[in-house]
Coordinates of C-alpha atoms and ligand atoms in Angstrom, one line a residue:
M1 CA 112.6 130.4 131.8
E2 CA 114.4 127.3 133.0
V3 CA 118.3 127.4 133.9
R4 CA 119.0 125.3 131.1
Q5 CA 117.4 127.6 128.3
L6 CA 119.1 130.5 129.6
L7 CA 122.0 128.9 129.2
A8 CA 121.2 127.1 126.3
L9 CA 120.6 131.1 124.7
F10 CA 124.0 132.3 126.6
L11 CA 125.3 130.1 124.5
C12 CA 123.8 131.4 121.2
V13 CA 122.7 127.2 120.5
L14 CA 119.6 127.0 121.9
P15 CA 118.8 123.5 121.1
L16 CA 115.3 122.7 119.8
S17 CA 112.3 120.7 122.1
A18 CA 111.1 118.2 120.5
S19 CA 107.6 120.4 119.7
Q20 CA 109.8 122.6 117.9
R21 CA 111.2 120.4 115.6
P22 CA 109.7 120.1 112.3
N23 CA 107.8 117.3 111.0
I24 CA 109.6 115.6 108.1
V25 CA 107.7 113.8 105.0
F26 CA 110.2 112.7 102.3
I27 CA 108.5 111.4 99.1
V28 CA 110.2 109.7 96.8
A29 CA 108.5 109.2 93.3
D30 CA 109.9 105.8 91.3
D31 CA 111.2 106.0 88.2
L32 CA 109.7 109.6 87.7
G33 CA 111.5 111.4 84.9
W34 CA 112.5 114.8 84.7
N35 CA 110.0 116.2 82.4
D36 CA 106.9 114.2 83.8
V37 CA 106.0 117.0 85.8
G38 CA 103.3 120.3 85.5
F39 CA 106.1 121.8 86.5
R40 CA 108.4 121.4 83.8
N41 CA 105.6 120.1 81.1
P42 CA 102.4 121.6 80.8
D43 CA 100.9 118.2 79.0
M44 CA 101.1 117.0 83.1
K45 CA 98.9 117.2 85.8
T46 CA 100.4 116.8 88.4
P47 CA 99.0 120.1 90.5
N48 CA 99.1 119.0 94.3
I49 CA 102.6 118.8 93.5
D50 CA 103.4 122.1 90.7
K51 CA 101.8 124.2 94.2
L52 CA 104.5 122.3 96.4
A53 CA 107.5 122.7 94.2
T54 CA 106.3 126.5 92.8
E55 CA 106.0 127.8 96.7
G56 CA 108.6 125.8 97.9
I57 CA 112.5 125.6 96.5
I58 CA 112.8 123.5 92.9
F59 CA 116.3 121.7 92.4
E60 CA 117.8 122.2 89.5
N61 CA 120.9 120.1 90.2
A62 CA 119.8 117.6 92.6
Y63 CA 121.3 114.3 91.2
V64 CA 120.4 110.7 91.8
Q65 CA 122.4 107.4 91.2
P66 CA 120.9 105.9 88.0
L67 CA 118.6 102.7 90.0
C68 CA 116.5 102.0 93.0
T69 CA 118.4 100.3 95.0
P70 CA 121.4 102.1 94.7
S71 CA 119.7 105.6 95.3
R72 CA 117.9 104.5 98.4
T73 CA 121.0 103.1 99.8
A74 CA 122.0 107.0 99.5
F75 CA 119.0 108.2 100.7
M76 CA 118.7 106.1 103.8
S77 CA 122.5 106.0 104.6
G78 CA 124.2 109.0 103.6
M79 CA 127.0 106.8 101.3
Y80 CA 127.7 106.5 98.4
P81 CA 126.7 102.8 97.2
F82 CA 130.0 102.1 96.0
H83 CA 131.1 102.6 99.7
A84 CA 128.3 100.4 100.3
G85 CA 128.5 97.9 97.5
T86 CA 125.5 98.2 96.1
Q87 CA 127.1 100.4 92.9
H88 CA 126.2 97.6 90.0
A89 CA 122.5 96.9 89.8
T90 CA 119.1 96.9 92.0
I91 CA 118.2 94.0 94.5
L92 CA 117.0 91.1 92.7
H93 CA 114.8 88.9 95.0
A94 CA 116.6 86.2 96.0
Q95 CA 120.1 88.0 96.6
P96 CA 121.2 87.2 100.0
V97 CA 122.1 90.8 100.7
C98 CA 121.4 93.8 101.8
V99 CA 122.8 97.1 102.2
P100 CA 125.7 96.8 105.2
L101 CA 124.1 96.5 108.8
N102 CA 127.3 99.1 110.6
Y103 CA 125.3 102.4 109.0
T104 CA 123.4 104.4 110.7
F105 CA 120.3 105.1 108.3
L106 CA 118.5 108.0 108.7
P107 CA 115.3 107.1 110.8
Q108 CA 117.5 105.8 113.6
E109 CA 118.9 109.2 113.3
L110 CA 116.0 111.4 113.7
K111 CA 115.0 108.9 116.7
R112 CA 117.5 110.2 118.4
L113 CA 116.3 113.3 118.1
G114 CA 113.0 112.4 119.6
Y115 CA 110.8 111.8 116.0
A116 CA 107.9 109.1 115.6
T117 CA 109.0 107.3 112.3
H118 CA 107.1 105.7 109.7
M119 CA 108.0 104.2 106.0
I120 CA 105.2 103.4 103.8
G121 CA 106.0 101.9 100.3
K122 CA 108.9 100.6 98.8
W123 CA 112.4 99.3 100.8
H124 CA 114.6 97.6 97.8
L125 CA 117.5 97.4 100.6
G126 CA 116.8 93.7 101.4
F127 CA 115.3 92.0 103.5
C128 CA 117.3 88.0 103.5
K129 CA 116.9 88.3 107.2
W130 CA 114.6 90.5 109.4
E131 CA 117.9 92.5 110.4
C132 CA 118.2 93.7 107.2
T133 CA 114.4 95.2 107.2
P134 CA 112.7 99.1 107.5
T135 CA 110.9 97.9 111.2
Y136 CA 114.6 96.7 112.6
R137 CA 116.7 99.9 110.8
G138 CA 114.7 102.7 112.5
F139 CA 111.0 102.3 111.3
D140 CA 109.0 102.7 113.9
T141 CA 106.2 101.3 111.6
F142 CA 106.2 99.8 107.8
F143 CA 103.7 99.2 105.6
G144 CA 104.6 98.8 101.9
Y145 CA 107.0 95.7 100.4
Y146 CA 110.4 94.4 100.1
N147 CA 111.2 94.3 96.6
G148 CA 111.7 96.6 93.5
A149 CA 108.8 96.1 91.9
E150 CA 105.3 94.1 92.0
D151 CA 102.1 94.2 90.5
Y152 CA 99.9 97.4 92.0
F153 CA 96.5 94.8 92.1
N154 CA 97.9 92.3 93.6
H155 CA 100.8 93.0 95.4
S156 CA 102.9 89.9 94.1
V157 CA 106.1 89.3 92.8
G158 CA 107.0 86.6 90.6
G159 CA 103.9 85.1 91.7
Y160 CA 104.1 85.2 95.7
L161 CA 103.0 88.3 97.8
D162 CA 105.0 90.9 98.3
Y163 CA 103.6 93.0 101.4
R164 CA 103.4 94.3 104.8
D165 CA 102.1 95.5 107.5
N166 CA 104.7 95.9 109.8
E167 CA 105.7 92.5 110.1
L168 CA 103.1 90.5 108.9
P169 CA 101.5 89.3 105.7
A170 CA 98.7 92.1 104.4
R171 CA 96.7 89.6 102.0
N172 CA 93.7 91.2 102.2
Y173 CA 94.6 94.7 100.4
S174 CA 94.3 92.0 96.8
G175 CA 92.4 94.7 94.2
E176 CA 93.5 98.0 96.0
Y177 CA 95.5 100.2 93.6
S178 CA 99.3 100.9 95.9
A179 CA 98.7 104.4 95.8
F180 CA 95.3 104.3 97.5
T181 CA 96.8 102.2 100.1
F182 CA 99.9 103.7 101.0
A183 CA 97.8 107.1 101.1
Q184 CA 95.5 106.1 103.3
R185 CA 98.0 104.8 105.5
A186 CA 99.7 107.8 105.2
V187 CA 96.8 110.0 106.2
D188 CA 96.2 107.4 109.3
I189 CA 98.9 107.8 110.7
I190 CA 98.9 111.5 110.5
H191 CA 95.3 111.2 112.2
R192 CA 96.4 108.9 115.0
H193 CA 100.4 111.1 115.5
N194 CA 100.5 111.7 119.1
V195 CA 101.7 115.9 118.5
S196 CA 104.0 116.0 121.4
Q197 CA 106.8 114.5 119.1
P198 CA 108.3 115.0 115.6
L199 CA 107.0 113.0 112.9
F200 CA 109.3 111.3 110.1
M201 CA 107.2 110.0 107.4
Y202 CA 109.4 108.2 105.0
L203 CA 107.1 107.9 101.7
P204 CA 108.5 105.8 99.0
Y205 CA 105.6 105.4 96.7
Q206 CA 105.4 102.9 93.6
N207 CA 104.1 105.3 91.2
V208 CA 105.6 105.3 88.5
H209 CA 107.3 102.2 88.3
G210 CA 106.5 99.2 85.8
P211 CA 104.3 97.4 85.8
I212 CA 102.4 100.0 83.7
E213 CA 99.3 99.9 86.2
V214 CA 96.7 102.8 86.9
P215 CA 92.3 102.6 87.5
K216 CA 91.4 103.7 84.1
K217 CA 90.0 107.3 85.8
Y218 CA 93.5 108.6 86.0
E219 CA 94.2 107.2 82.1
D220 CA 91.0 109.2 81.0
M221 CA 92.4 112.9 82.4
Y222 CA 94.6 112.7 79.2
P223 CA 92.8 111.9 76.2
N224 CA 95.2 114.4 74.1
V225 CA 98.1 111.2 74.5
Y226 CA 97.8 109.3 71.7
N227 CA 100.4 106.4 72.9
D228 CA 98.7 104.2 75.0
G229 CA 101.5 103.1 77.0
R230 CA 102.3 106.9 77.8
R231 CA 98.5 107.8 78.4
R232 CA 98.3 105.1 81.4
Y233 CA 101.9 106.4 82.4
N234 CA 100.5 110.3 82.4
G235 CA 97.9 109.1 84.7
M236 CA 100.4 107.1 87.4
V237 CA 101.9 110.2 87.7
S238 CA 98.6 112.1 88.5
A239 CA 97.5 108.9 91.0
L240 CA 100.9 109.8 92.6
D241 CA 99.9 113.6 92.3
E242 CA 96.5 112.9 93.9
A243 CA 98.0 111.0 96.7
V244 CA 100.3 113.6 97.8
G245 CA 97.6 116.1 98.0
N246 CA 95.4 113.5 99.7
V247 CA 98.7 113.2 102.7
T248 CA 99.2 117.4 102.6
K249 CA 95.4 118.0 103.7
A250 CA 95.4 115.4 106.5
L251 CA 98.7 117.5 107.6
K252 CA 97.2 120.6 107.6
D253 CA 93.5 119.0 109.2
R254 CA 95.5 117.8 111.7
G255 CA 97.1 121.4 112.1
L256 CA 100.4 120.3 111.4
F257 CA 101.5 121.5 107.9
E258 CA 102.6 124.7 109.1
N259 CA 105.6 122.9 110.8
T260 CA 106.1 120.2 108.5
L261 CA 109.6 120.1 106.0
I262 CA 108.2 118.2 102.2
L263 CA 111.0 116.7 100.3
F264 CA 110.2 115.0 97.3
T265 CA 112.4 113.5 95.4
T266 CA 112.8 110.7 92.7
D267 CA 115.2 108.1 92.7
N268 CA 116.4 107.9 88.8
G269 CA 115.0 109.5 85.4
G270 CA 112.6 108.3 83.9
L271 CA 112.8 104.7 82.0
I272 CA 112.6 105.8 78.1
D273 CA 111.3 102.0 77.3
L274 CA 108.6 102.4 79.5
Y275 CA 107.1 105.7 78.6
G276 CA 108.9 108.3 81.2
N277 CA 110.3 110.9 80.2
N278 CA 113.8 113.1 80.4
W279 CA 113.3 115.8 77.7
P280 CA 115.7 117.8 77.4
L281 CA 118.3 115.6 78.7
R282 CA 120.2 112.9 77.5
G283 CA 119.8 108.9 77.7
G284 CA 117.3 108.3 81.0
K285 CA 116.9 105.0 84.1
R286 CA 120.1 103.3 83.7
T287 CA 122.4 105.3 82.7
I288 CA 124.5 107.9 83.8
W289 CA 123.7 110.6 81.4
E290 CA 122.3 113.8 82.5
G291 CA 118.7 112.3 82.3
G292 CA 119.7 108.7 84.3
T293 CA 120.8 111.2 87.0
R294 CA 119.2 114.6 87.4
G295 CA 116.5 113.9 89.7
T296 CA 113.2 115.8 89.7
S297 CA 113.2 117.8 93.7
F298 CA 111.9 119.9 95.5
M299 CA 112.0 121.2 99.2
Y300 CA 108.6 122.5 100.6
G301 CA 107.8 124.1 104.0
A302 CA 108.8 124.8 107.5
G303 CA 112.2 126.5 107.9
L304 CA 112.4 127.7 104.3
Q305 CA 113.1 131.2 104.0
K306 CA 112.1 131.8 100.4
I307 CA 114.6 133.6 99.1
K308 CA 113.9 132.5 94.9
T309 CA 112.0 130.0 93.2
T310 CA 115.2 127.1 91.8
Y311 CA 118.2 126.2 93.6
D312 CA 120.6 125.6 91.2
G313 CA 123.6 124.4 93.8
M314 CA 124.9 121.0 93.2
I315 CA 123.2 118.7 95.5
H316 CA 123.8 114.8 95.6
A317 CA 121.9 112.3 97.3
V318 CA 124.1 110.9 99.6
D319 CA 122.8 114.8 100.6
W320 CA 119.6 114.3 101.7
K321 CA 119.9 112.4 105.1
P322 CA 122.3 114.7 106.7
T323 CA 120.6 117.8 105.8
L324 CA 117.3 116.5 107.2
V325 CA 119.1 115.8 110.1
S326 CA 120.2 119.0 110.7
A327 CA 116.6 120.6 109.6
A328 CA 115.7 118.4 112.3
G329 CA 118.1 120.4 114.9
G330 CA 120.4 117.4 115.2
S331 CA 124.0 117.6 114.5
T332 CA 125.5 115.6 110.7
E333 CA 127.9 113.0 111.5
T334 CA 131.7 113.3 109.7
T335 CA 132.1 110.4 108.7
I336 CA 129.2 110.0 105.8
D337 CA 129.9 111.2 102.1
G338 CA 126.9 113.3 102.7
M339 CA 127.0 116.9 103.4
S340 CA 124.0 119.0 104.8
H341 CA 122.7 121.5 102.4
W342 CA 119.8 122.9 105.1
D343 CA 121.7 126.5 105.2
S344 CA 122.7 126.5 101.8
V345 CA 119.6 125.5 100.9
R346 CA 117.1 127.7 103.5
Y347 CA 118.8 131.2 102.8
G348 CA 119.5 130.5 99.0
L349 CA 123.7 130.1 99.5
P350 CA 126.0 128.6 97.1
S351 CA 126.4 125.1 97.4
S352 CA 129.5 123.5 99.7
R353 CA 129.6 121.0 97.4
T354 CA 131.6 120.8 94.5
E355 CA 132.2 117.8 93.4
F356 CA 130.5 114.4 93.1
I357 CA 130.7 110.3 91.9
Y358 CA 127.7 109.5 89.1
N359 CA 128.7 106.0 90.3
I360 CA 131.6 103.4 89.9
D361 CA 130.3 99.9 89.0
D362 CA 133.3 97.5 89.1
F363 CA 131.1 94.6 88.7
E364 CA 131.9 92.5 85.3
V365 CA 128.8 91.6 82.7
P366 CA 127.0 93.1 82.0
I367 CA 129.0 96.2 81.8
E368 CA 126.7 99.6 81.6
G369 CA 130.2 101.5 82.0
H370 CA 128.2 103.5 85.2
A371 CA 131.6 105.4 86.1
G372 CA 131.3 109.2 86.1
I373 CA 132.6 112.0 88.3
R374 CA 131.6 115.4 88.6
V375 CA 134.1 117.9 88.9
G376 CA 132.9 121.9 88.9
D377 CA 131.4 122.5 85.6
Y378 CA 132.7 119.2 84.0
K379 CA 131.4 115.7 83.8
L380 CA 133.5 112.9 82.7
I381 CA 131.9 109.7 82.1
L382 CA 134.5 106.5 81.6
G383 CA 133.5 103.3 79.3
Y384 CA 129.8 102.9 78.1
P385 CA 127.3 105.4 79.7
G386 CA 124.3 102.7 79.9
R387 CA 121.4 102.6 77.4
S388 CA 119.3 104.3 76.0
D389 CA 120.8 107.3 74.9
G390 CA 119.2 109.9 73.1
W391 CA 117.1 112.8 73.2
A392 CA 113.2 111.5 73.5
K393 CA 110.0 113.6 73.9
P394 CA 107.3 112.2 75.6
K395 CA 105.6 109.5 72.9
N396 CA 102.8 110.6 71.4
T397 CA 102.9 109.4 67.6
T398 CA 102.3 105.8 67.8
K399 CA 99.0 104.4 69.0
A400 CA 101.7 101.0 70.5
D401 CA 105.0 101.3 72.0
A402 CA 106.6 98.4 69.4
T403 CA 106.9 101.2 66.0
E404 CA 108.5 104.6 68.3
K405 CA 112.1 103.5 68.3
T406 CA 114.2 104.2 71.4
I407 CA 118.0 105.1 70.4
Y408 CA 120.1 102.8 71.9
I409 CA 124.1 103.8 71.1
K410 CA 126.5 101.0 72.1
G411 CA 129.7 102.6 74.0
D412 CA 131.4 103.9 71.4
A413 CA 133.6 106.3 72.8
P414 CA 135.8 105.0 76.1
V415 CA 136.1 108.6 77.9
H416 CA 132.7 111.8 77.1
L417 CA 134.1 115.1 78.9
F418 CA 130.8 117.8 78.8
N419 CA 130.8 121.4 80.7
I420 CA 128.0 120.6 82.2
R421 CA 126.8 124.2 83.0
E422 CA 127.3 125.4 79.5
D423 CA 125.6 122.0 77.8
P424 CA 123.3 120.2 80.3
T425 CA 122.0 118.6 77.3
E426 CA 125.4 116.8 76.9
H427 CA 125.5 117.3 73.3
N428 CA 129.2 118.8 73.3
D429 CA 131.8 116.4 74.2
L430 CA 135.1 117.9 74.8
A431 CA 137.0 114.9 75.2
Q432 CA 138.9 115.2 72.3
Q433 CA 139.7 119.3 72.3
M434 CA 140.8 119.3 76.5
P435 CA 142.6 116.2 77.5
D436 CA 144.5 118.2 80.6
M437 CA 140.6 118.5 82.1
V438 CA 140.1 114.8 81.3
A439 CA 143.7 114.0 83.0
K440 CA 142.4 116.2 85.9
L441 CA 139.2 114.5 86.4
R442 CA 140.6 111.0 86.0
A443 CA 142.8 111.6 88.5
R444 CA 140.0 112.8 91.0
F445 CA 138.3 109.6 90.3
E446 CA 140.6 107.2 90.5
E447 CA 141.5 109.1 94.4
Y448 CA 137.9 108.0 95.0
K449 CA 138.1 104.8 94.0
K450 CA 140.7 103.6 95.7
T451 CA 138.0 103.7 98.7
M452 CA 135.4 101.7 96.4
V453 CA 134.0 98.6 98.4
P454 CA 133.6 95.7 95.6
A455 CA 130.0 95.5 94.3
N456 CA 128.3 92.4 96.5
Y457 CA 126.2 91.0 93.6
P458 CA 125.5 87.1 94.9
K459 CA 123.7 84.4 92.7
Q460 CA 120.0 84.2 94.4
D461 CA 119.9 81.6 96.6
H462 CA 117.2 79.1 96.7
A463 CA 116.5 79.6 99.9
A464 CA 114.7 82.7 99.4
D465 CA 111.5 80.4 98.2
P466 CA 108.4 81.7 99.4
R467 CA 106.5 78.5 99.3
K468 CA 108.9 77.8 102.2
Y469 CA 107.1 81.0 103.8
G470 CA 103.6 80.8 103.5
N471 CA 103.7 81.8 99.1
V472 CA 104.8 85.3 101.3
W473 CA 108.5 86.7 100.2
T474 CA 109.9 86.8 104.0
P475 CA 113.1 87.9 106.0
G476 CA 115.4 84.0 107.0
W477 CA 117.3 82.8 104.5
C478 CA 120.4 84.6 104.8
Ligands
NAG1 C1 130.8 98.7 107.6 O1 131.7 97.0 107.5 C2 132.4 97.0 106.1 C3 132.7 96.0 105.6 O2 131.9 95.4 106.3 C4 133.6 98.4 105.6 O3 133.8 98.6 104.7 C5 132.9 100.2 106.8 O4 134.0 100.6 106.6 C6 132.3 99.8 107.9 N1 131.5 101.2 107.9 C7 131.2 101.9 109.3 C8 130.1 102.6 109.2 O5 131.6 101.2 110.3
NAG2 C1 99.1 89.3 89.7 O1 98.8 90.0 88.1 C2 100.3 89.5 87.7 C3 99.6 91.0 86.6 O2 100.3 92.1 86.6 C4 99.7 88.4 86.5 O3 100.5 87.8 86.1 C5 99.9 87.5 88.4 O4 99.8 86.5 87.9 C6 99.3 87.7 89.8 N1 99.4 86.9 90.4 C7 98.4 86.7 91.8 C8 99.0 86.1 92.7 O5 97.3 87.0 91.4
NAG3 C1 92.9 94.2 106.4 O1 93.2 93.9 107.6 C2 93.7 94.4 108.7 C3 93.5 94.0 109.9 O2 93.0 93.3 110.2 C4 92.6 96.3 108.4 O3 93.3 96.9 109.9 C5 92.7 96.5 106.9 O4 91.7 97.6 107.1 C6 92.2 95.9 106.3 N1 91.9 96.2 104.7 C7 91.3 95.9 104.0 C8 91.2 96.8 102.3 O5 90.4 95.2 103.9
NAG4 C1 92.3 111.3 98.0 O1 91.3 110.9 98.8 C2 89.6 111.0 98.5 C3 89.0 111.6 99.0 O2 89.1 110.8 100.3 C4 89.4 109.5 97.7 O3 88.7 109.7 96.8 C5 90.9 109.3 96.7 O4 90.8 108.0 96.6 C6 91.9 109.6 97.0 N1 93.2 109.2 96.5 C7 94.3 108.5 96.2 C8 95.5 108.6 95.4 O5 94.8 108.6 97.6
NAG5 C1 101.6 112.1 124.1 O1 102.4 111.8 124.4 C2 102.8 112.1 125.8 C3 104.4 112.4 125.9 O2 104.9 111.1 125.8 C4 102.0 111.5 126.9 O3 102.1 112.2 128.0 C5 100.4 111.8 126.5 O4 99.6 110.9 126.6 C6 100.1 110.7 125.1 N1 98.9 111.4 124.2 C7 97.9 110.5 124.2 C8 96.3 110.6 123.5 O5 98.7 109.4 123.8
NAG6 C1 99.7 114.2 70.8 O1 99.9 114.0 69.2 C2 97.8 115.1 68.9 C3 98.4 114.9 67.5 O2 98.3 113.7 66.9 C4 98.2 116.1 69.3 O3 96.6 116.3 68.6 C5 98.1 116.3 71.1 O4 97.4 117.8 70.9 C6 99.5 115.7 71.6 N1 99.2 115.0 72.5 C7 100.6 115.9 73.5 C8 100.4 115.5 74.6 O5 101.3 116.1 73.3

């Protein structure tokens, strides 16, 4: 044994050597609802996801932001979107904006610990200049797209390609469904990986965000779903599941699986208008109801002591960055909003988080509320919580969606208060009954609000026009 190792033992801080650090695979499903996985809803066919979830730890109280860009801001930076200016909505194609460059991203932290870092999938954290893009923000390699949504087969947004292999346009994947390409790229990286380094792979899949597209074979797995849109959507979930299965198989084939930690999470609740489902939770994507913010999430693998099947502790999206850095043997930053739950999760201990902000959106139009705070069991919503509201079961009663109504309730009450532990489905508004609790949470909210950075939501800029860049969405215009 080397002197350095002996010394470390003596000090009881034996640092992990590069080869002891776990490989980390961080999978994000886009817009996947609470009730859209087999381990919650037996109508869904997701055997690979179910196996990892039920053999790992399912998070019952892992919160995300109501939308893509804000949640991804939190995943990468460990900061609340209201501290990064990304709290209002998603970044639009031609908006000259990205997550502030002075925030250190998760792959940058992991690189310092010796990791090889790869990203495959959707970015959506801004691309107006190269410094904003994945290969400049900590990833050794990138394959995927910069915007928030595009066609699954031709990979174009607004008529122009958004698909890249590292920094070059990937023009020759037209016709290939993105889940296949992404899974294959992940498999290739796993097979080529030099095992003397730990591996970090960030895999934010396109599935199951709109447009609702999937090869027919997957749709056909659901002959008993009458509604056309929901049947296709379910097929998209099953294609995602197969992609997850292919990646885990590659890890096994390469002998890496035993030392791999997998984190799976959605970025927000399911979008009810587009067939996502969060039953029995209230609301969905875009809202700060539980259906928009309580995410489907689980962890599997290296380092976890399986005490229980589920973990009830409170976790917020900002916490994943420091949690994964701790799992990698790194020390966590003290200047970010997130806190590590690594020890709590792996030993089944209570969460050290007791409160969080659902959102603080100061941008004026449209006012989808988006101000909310949780303190202990209580949740305060200020203003309009967002649409759609209500409790929706999976669509199945009509063939076409148009006739199936989604309920929209305009924000009629300026303040809502719920006890989420007793009433997770938000049926029983306590605001009138408990004015003191409303005041307490409002005061706490105001404290957070003092630290808010104004939403950075500029007008779209013609300088982004892809025609100037060979008909491909390309950085270089801000
Ligand atoms: C990043 O810059 C913004 C202003 O542009 C500032 O508000 C914020 O505190 C800075 N954050 C860090 C981590 O330096
Ligand atoms: C890509 O497919 C969409 C349909 O989802 C279509 O509207 C668009 O014109 C196609 N774009 C290209 C460049 O082929
Ligand atoms: C696209 O081109 C790249 C680079 O030549 C190649 O590695 C890749 O296999 C091609 N993909 C397809 C789907 O043809
Ligand atoms: C998974 O791998 C199998 C076998 O290589 C392949 O046929 C299938 O298309 C892959 N599925 C996805 C979603 O990548
Ligand atoms: C893997 O990395 C190690 C350490 O950097 C190096 O010595 C070795 O040659 C690499 N192996 C391959 C196959 O590239
Ligand atoms: C959808 O409804 C039909 C009856 O119209 C029923 O047979 C089927 O089981 C339902 N499917 C699901 C997934 O609930």
